[in-house]
CSV table of C-alpha atoms in Angstrom, one decimal:
chain,number,residue,atom,x,y,z
A,46,MET,CA,104.5,96.8,90.3
A,47,PHE,CA,102.3,96.6,94.1
A,48,GLN,CA,100.7,98.6,95.5
A,49,GLU,CA,101.2,99.4,99.3
A,50,ASN,CA,99.0,99.2,102.7
A,51,VAL,CA,96.1,97.7,100.6
A,52,PRO,CA,93.4,96.6,103.2
A,53,LEU,CA,92.3,92.9,102.2
A,54,SER,CA,88.5,93.4,103.4
A,55,THR,CA,88.2,94.0,100.8
A,56,TYR,CA,89.3,90.9,99.2
A,57,SER,CA,87.5,88.8,102.0
A,58,ASN,CA,85.0,87.0,101.1
A,59,ILE,CA,82.8,88.4,105.2
A,60,LYS,CA,85.1,91.6,104.4
A,61,ILE,CA,87.3,91.2,107.4
A,62,GLY,CA,91.2,91.1,107.5
A,63,GLY,CA,93.8,94.6,107.7
A,64,PRO,CA,96.1,95.7,105.4
A,65,ALA,CA,98.6,93.7,103.1
A,66,ARG,CA,101.8,95.8,103.5
A,67,TYR,CA,102.4,95.1,99.6
A,68,PHE,CA,99.9,93.9,97.6
A,69,LYS,CA,98.8,92.8,93.9
A,70,LEU,CA,96.4,91.7,91.6
A,71,CYS,CA,96.7,89.3,89.0
A,72,THR,CA,94.4,88.6,86.2
A,73,THR,CA,96.9,86.9,83.8
A,74,VAL,CA,99.5,84.0,84.4
A,75,ALA,CA,102.1,86.3,83.2
A,76,GLU,CA,101.1,88.8,85.4
A,77,VAL,CA,101.4,86.3,88.5
A,78,GLU,CA,105.0,85.6,87.3
A,79,ALA,CA,106.0,89.4,87.3
A,80,ALA,CA,105.1,89.4,90.0
A,81,LEU,CA,106.7,86.7,92.1
A,82,LYS,CA,109.4,87.6,90.9
A,83,GLU,CA,109.8,91.5,91.8
A,84,ALA,CA,108.7,90.0,94.9
A,85,ALA,CA,112.1,87.5,94.8
A,86,ALA,CA,114.3,90.7,94.0
A,87,ASN,CA,112.9,92.8,97.0
A,88,LYS,CA,113.2,89.2,99.1
A,89,TRP,CA,110.0,89.8,100.3
A,90,GLN,CA,107.7,86.7,102.1
A,91,VAL,CA,104.8,85.9,99.5
A,92,LYS,CA,101.6,85.2,100.5
A,93,ILE,CA,99.4,84.2,97.7
A,94,LEU,CA,95.8,84.8,98.5
A,95,GLY,CA,92.7,83.2,95.5
A,96,GLY,CA,89.0,83.8,96.5
A,97,ALA,CA,90.0,84.0,100.0
A,98,THR,CA,85.4,82.4,101.1
A,99,ASN,CA,87.4,79.9,103.8
A,100,LEU,CA,90.0,82.6,105.5
A,101,LEU,CA,90.0,85.1,107.9
A,102,ILE,CA,92.2,87.4,108.4
A,103,SER,CA,93.4,89.5,111.5
A,104,TYR,CA,92.9,93.4,111.8
A,105,GLU,CA,96.3,93.7,111.7
A,106,GLY,CA,97.0,92.7,108.7
A,107,VAL,CA,99.6,91.0,107.1
A,108,SER,CA,103.3,91.9,106.4
A,109,SER,CA,104.2,90.3,103.3
A,110,ALA,CA,103.7,90.7,100.3
A,111,VAL,CA,100.6,89.6,98.9
A,112,ILE,CA,99.3,88.3,96.0
A,113,LYS,CA,95.9,87.9,94.4
A,114,VAL,CA,94.9,85.8,91.3
A,115,ASP,CA,92.2,86.2,89.9
A,116,LEU,CA,92.6,84.6,86.5
A,117,LYS,CA,89.9,83.8,84.3
A,118,GLY,CA,88.8,81.3,82.1
A,119,ILE,CA,88.5,77.8,80.7
A,120,GLU,CA,90.8,76.2,78.2
A,121,LEU,CA,89.9,72.7,76.5
A,122,LEU,CA,92.8,71.3,76.4
A,123,LYS,CA,94.1,67.7,74.1
A,124,ASN,CA,93.5,64.2,75.5
A,125,ASN,CA,90.5,65.1,77.1
A,126,GLN,CA,91.9,67.8,79.8
A,127,VAL,CA,91.2,71.2,81.1
A,128,ARG,CA,92.9,74.2,82.1
A,129,VAL,CA,90.4,76.5,84.7
A,130,GLY,CA,91.5,80.3,86.5
A,131,ALA,CA,91.6,80.1,90.2
A,132,GLY,CA,90.6,83.2,92.9
């Protein structure tokens, strides 16, 4: 479930930015998938937020839904491949 009017300054590396109309912090792939489905069902435009280290967010905020991706972990796969979290 999305929260409403969440200040994005909390998630910005330089601590500036207005609120997101709708906001969801996702820590698993399943949460990201569910958030995308919810946003699509509501016909919301979606913006994905990663670490926000190179991002300036307007003090006016964002009128769309914002999904903050905060996936952790490293997984070793077959054939010398690695899967790592994002955000």
